[in-house]
Tab-separated table of C-alpha atoms in Angstrom:
chain	number	residue	atom	x	y	z
A	1	PRO	CA	172.005	-51.330	41.215
A	2	THR	CA	169.054	-52.359	39.103
A	3	PRO	CA	170.111	-53.874	35.777
A	4	PRO	CA	169.052	-51.746	32.797
A	5	SER	CA	166.584	-54.407	31.649
A	6	ARG	CA	164.732	-54.056	34.965
A	7	MET	CA	164.559	-50.244	35.030
A	8	PRO	CA	161.054	-48.763	35.027
A	9	ASN	CA	159.815	-47.270	31.763
A	10	GLY	CA	157.999	-44.512	33.620
A	11	LEU	CA	158.478	-42.377	36.700
A	12	HIS	CA	155.773	-40.392	38.478
A	13	LEU	CA	157.035	-37.969	41.116
A	14	ARG	CA	154.097	-35.630	41.140
A	15	ARG	CA	152.460	-33.469	43.761
A	16	SER	CA	153.815	-32.672	47.166
A	17	ASN	CA	157.304	-34.059	46.633
A	18	ARG	CA	158.618	-30.496	46.584
A	19	LEU	CA	161.848	-31.535	44.935
A	20	GLY	CA	162.864	-27.956	44.251
A	21	ALA	CA	166.123	-27.170	42.499
A	22	GLY	CA	168.247	-29.278	44.883
A	23	GLY	CA	166.125	-32.395	44.486
A	24	ALA	CA	165.975	-31.879	40.746
A	25	ASN	CA	169.772	-31.708	40.576
A	26	ALA	CA	170.006	-35.027	42.445
A	27	LEU	CA	167.292	-36.587	40.297
A	28	ALA	CA	169.033	-35.475	37.104
A	29	GLY	CA	171.946	-37.800	37.810
A	30	ALA	CA	169.638	-40.796	38.191
A	31	LEU	CA	167.608	-39.872	35.117
A	32	GLY	CA	170.774	-39.841	33.055
A	33	ARG	CA	170.999	-43.606	33.550
A	34	MET	CA	167.363	-44.257	32.546
A	35	ASP	CA	167.573	-43.828	28.798
A	36	GLU	CA	164.819	-46.418	28.199
A	37	MET	CA	162.221	-44.319	30.026
A	38	THR	CA	159.092	-43.557	28.005
A	39	HIS	CA	157.173	-41.283	30.386
A	40	LEU	CA	158.054	-38.893	33.181
A	41	ASN	CA	155.758	-36.887	35.445
A	42	LEU	CA	157.453	-34.205	37.542
A	43	SER	CA	154.406	-31.963	37.916
A	44	HIS	CA	153.908	-29.836	41.044
A	45	ASN	CA	157.508	-30.190	42.275
A	46	MET	CA	158.641	-26.556	42.482
A	47	LEU	CA	161.513	-27.278	40.094
A	48	THR	CA	161.986	-23.628	39.023
A	49	ALA	CA	164.318	-22.702	36.180
A	50	GLU	CA	167.429	-24.032	37.929
A	51	GLY	CA	166.010	-27.480	38.662
A	52	THR	CA	164.426	-27.744	35.254
A	53	SER	CA	167.727	-26.929	33.581
A	54	ALA	CA	169.417	-29.775	35.490
A	55	VAL	CA	166.684	-32.267	34.598
A	56	ALA	CA	166.620	-31.093	30.968
A	57	GLU	CA	170.212	-32.203	30.419
A	58	SER	CA	169.213	-35.774	31.276
A	59	LEU	CA	166.008	-35.569	29.244
A	60	GLY	CA	168.029	-34.963	26.117
A	61	ARG	CA	169.449	-38.503	26.403
A	62	MET	CA	165.987	-40.072	26.666
A	63	ASP	CA	165.160	-40.507	23.006
A	64	LYS	CA	162.404	-43.050	23.746
A	65	MET	CA	160.383	-40.550	25.826
A	66	THR	CA	156.772	-40.241	24.648
A	67	ARG	CA	155.092	-38.412	27.575
A	68	LEU	CA	156.513	-35.580	29.658
A	69	ASP	CA	154.667	-33.625	32.351
A	70	LEU	CA	156.468	-30.612	33.793
A	71	SER	CA	153.306	-28.699	34.703
A	72	PHE	CA	153.040	-26.373	37.705
A	73	ASN	CA	156.789	-25.906	38.252
A	74	SER	CA	157.391	-22.183	37.602
A	75	ILE	CA	160.143	-22.918	35.121
A	76	GLY	CA	159.891	-19.546	33.386
A	77	ALA	CA	161.592	-18.609	30.127
A	78	GLU	CA	165.016	-19.850	31.281
A	79	GLY	CA	163.721	-23.319	32.134
A	80	ALA	CA	161.729	-23.372	28.902
A	81	ARG	CA	164.889	-22.741	26.878
A	82	ALA	CA	166.589	-25.693	28.622
A	83	VAL	CA	163.586	-27.951	27.991
A	84	ALA	CA	163.477	-26.830	24.354
A	85	GLU	CA	167.058	-27.973	23.803
A	86	SER	CA	166.157	-31.438	25.104
A	87	LEU	CA	162.875	-31.665	23.211
A	88	GLY	CA	164.759	-31.322	19.958
A	89	ARG	CA	166.337	-34.742	20.650
A	90	MET	CA	163.106	-36.456	21.760
A	91	GLY	CA	161.523	-37.301	18.413
A	92	ARG	CA	159.063	-39.864	19.786
A	93	MET	CA	157.261	-37.379	22.050
A	94	THR	CA	153.478	-37.575	21.652
A	95	TRP	CA	152.231	-35.769	24.785
A	96	LEU	CA	153.684	-32.716	26.515
A	97	ASN	CA	152.288	-30.777	29.474
A	98	LEU	CA	153.880	-27.415	30.268
A	99	ARG	CA	150.769	-25.944	31.910
A	100	ASN	CA	151.164	-23.148	34.434
A	101	ASN	CA	154.902	-22.509	34.217
A	102	ASP	CA	155.034	-18.761	33.540
A	103	LEU	CA	156.751	-19.347	30.196
A	104	GLY	CA	155.735	-16.015	28.733
A	105	VAL	CA	156.128	-15.377	25.046
A	106	GLU	CA	159.928	-15.809	25.200
A	107	GLY	CA	159.734	-19.266	26.781
A	108	ALA	CA	156.834	-20.307	24.566
A	109	GLY	CA	158.839	-19.204	21.527
A	110	ALA	CA	161.809	-21.326	22.611
A	111	VAL	CA	159.611	-24.382	23.133
A	112	ALA	CA	157.818	-23.724	19.853
A	113	GLY	CA	161.105	-23.952	17.971
A	114	ALA	CA	161.601	-27.494	19.282
A	115	LEU	CA	157.950	-28.464	18.817
A	116	GLY	CA	158.157	-27.713	15.121
A	117	ARG	CA	160.493	-30.717	14.806
A	118	MET	CA	158.242	-33.081	16.790
A	119	HIS	CA	156.172	-34.739	14.113
A	120	LYS	CA	154.527	-37.328	16.385
A	121	MET	CA	153.014	-34.893	18.910
A	122	THR	CA	149.307	-35.544	19.472
A	123	GLN	CA	148.572	-33.475	22.581
A	124	LEU	CA	150.101	-30.217	23.774
A	125	ILE	CA	149.100	-28.470	26.987
A	126	VAL	CA	150.392	-24.907	27.275
A	127	SER	CA	147.611	-23.275	29.291
A	128	PHE	CA	148.228	-20.570	31.895
A	129	ASN	CA	151.694	-19.464	30.831
A	130	SER	CA	151.438	-15.665	30.807
A	131	LEU	CA	150.870	-15.371	27.065
A	132	THR	CA	149.057	-12.135	26.390
A	133	ALA	CA	147.401	-10.470	23.447
A	134	GLY	CA	149.690	-8.332	21.327
A	135	GLU	CA	152.742	-10.543	21.785
A	136	ASP	CA	154.458	-12.371	18.973
A	137	PHE	CA	152.645	-15.668	18.491
A	138	ALA	CA	154.386	-16.336	15.150
A	139	PRO	CA	156.850	-18.976	16.491
A	140	LEU	CA	154.013	-20.892	18.131
A	141	LEU	CA	151.815	-20.698	15.019
A	142	HIS	CA	154.700	-21.973	12.895
A	143	ALA	CA	155.277	-24.885	15.309
A	144	LEU	CA	151.587	-25.813	15.324
A	145	ALA	CA	151.529	-25.878	11.537
A	146	ALA	CA	154.539	-28.244	11.531
A	147	MET	CA	152.802	-30.810	13.783
A	148	PRO	CA	150.383	-32.672	11.483
A	149	THR	CA	149.603	-35.285	14.142
A	150	LEU	CA	148.493	-32.759	16.796
A	151	ARG	CA	144.955	-33.620	17.893
A	152	ARG	CA	144.525	-31.542	21.068
A	153	LEU	CA	145.875	-28.139	21.972
A	154	HIS	CA	145.018	-26.875	25.438
A	155	ALA	CA	145.271	-23.098	25.554
A	156	ASP	CA	142.831	-22.419	28.382
A	157	ASP	CA	143.964	-18.942	29.393
A	158	TRP	CA	144.561	-17.497	25.943
A	159	ASP	CA	140.952	-16.379	25.588
A	160	SER	CA	141.003	-14.404	28.834
A	161	SER	CA	144.223	-12.694	27.748
A	162	GLY	CA	142.288	-10.690	25.184
A	163	LEU	CA	143.125	-12.452	21.928
A	164	SER	CA	141.217	-11.063	19.007
A	165	PRO	CA	138.863	-13.307	17.035
A	166	PHE	CA	141.328	-12.968	14.134
A	167	MET	CA	144.179	-14.363	16.259
A	168	LYS	CA	142.014	-17.183	17.618
A	169	ASN	CA	141.154	-18.166	14.044
A	170	ARG	CA	144.861	-18.121	13.087
A	171	ILE	CA	145.672	-20.427	16.016
A	172	ALA	CA	142.888	-22.826	15.034
A	173	ALA	CA	143.930	-22.690	11.355
A	174	ALA	CA	147.560	-23.471	12.235
A	175	ALA	CA	146.498	-26.823	13.668
A	176	PRO	CA	143.447	-27.751	11.575
A	177	ALA	CA	143.226	-31.353	12.774
A	178	ALA	CA	143.489	-30.391	16.443
A	179	GLU	CA	140.767	-29.726	18.932
A	180	VAL	CA	141.710	-26.344	20.358
A	181	THR	CA	140.297	-25.670	23.805
A	182	TRP	CA	139.923	-22.435	25.707
A	183	PRO	CA	136.978	-21.116	27.705
A	184	GLY	CA	133.908	-20.912	25.531
A	185	ARG	CA	135.458	-22.733	22.556
A	186	GLN	CA	135.827	-26.301	21.537
A	187	GLN	CA	136.363	-27.246	17.926
């Protein structure tokens, strides 16, 4: 085995690996021994909620993690709750990509609870997650307001979901230092 001092500080298993839940379960065991890791990219791996839950247990032990990409994995609300539990123990996180995971308002609310404790976050990507107008955005607004270092918020599909101008202004006001992007708007 590789001595801990020789372990990589980042792992990129993105696109076309198709780990799925089974591969994610196997990977979770290895990740549990990589507590020095600072960045992890598992985008486009069809993790689903089950695989994400397995990986999330290991993520919670990675307190040096600064960048995490779980985009395009269909983790849903269940996977989001598992990730949220781990995020609460990852205080150094500066960049998080949860794009296109079908979080819905329930999953986004769970993640938002953890994000409110992440005071070093500079970039958050939560585009294309089935968040629609009329749902309760309060947890997410509260989390955004608690992240003074946030500089970019990617919310690309929120405009097409029919958010009112009032709600768009509340989102922008919650993160005044952040550039908020969605179609037709850049601050």
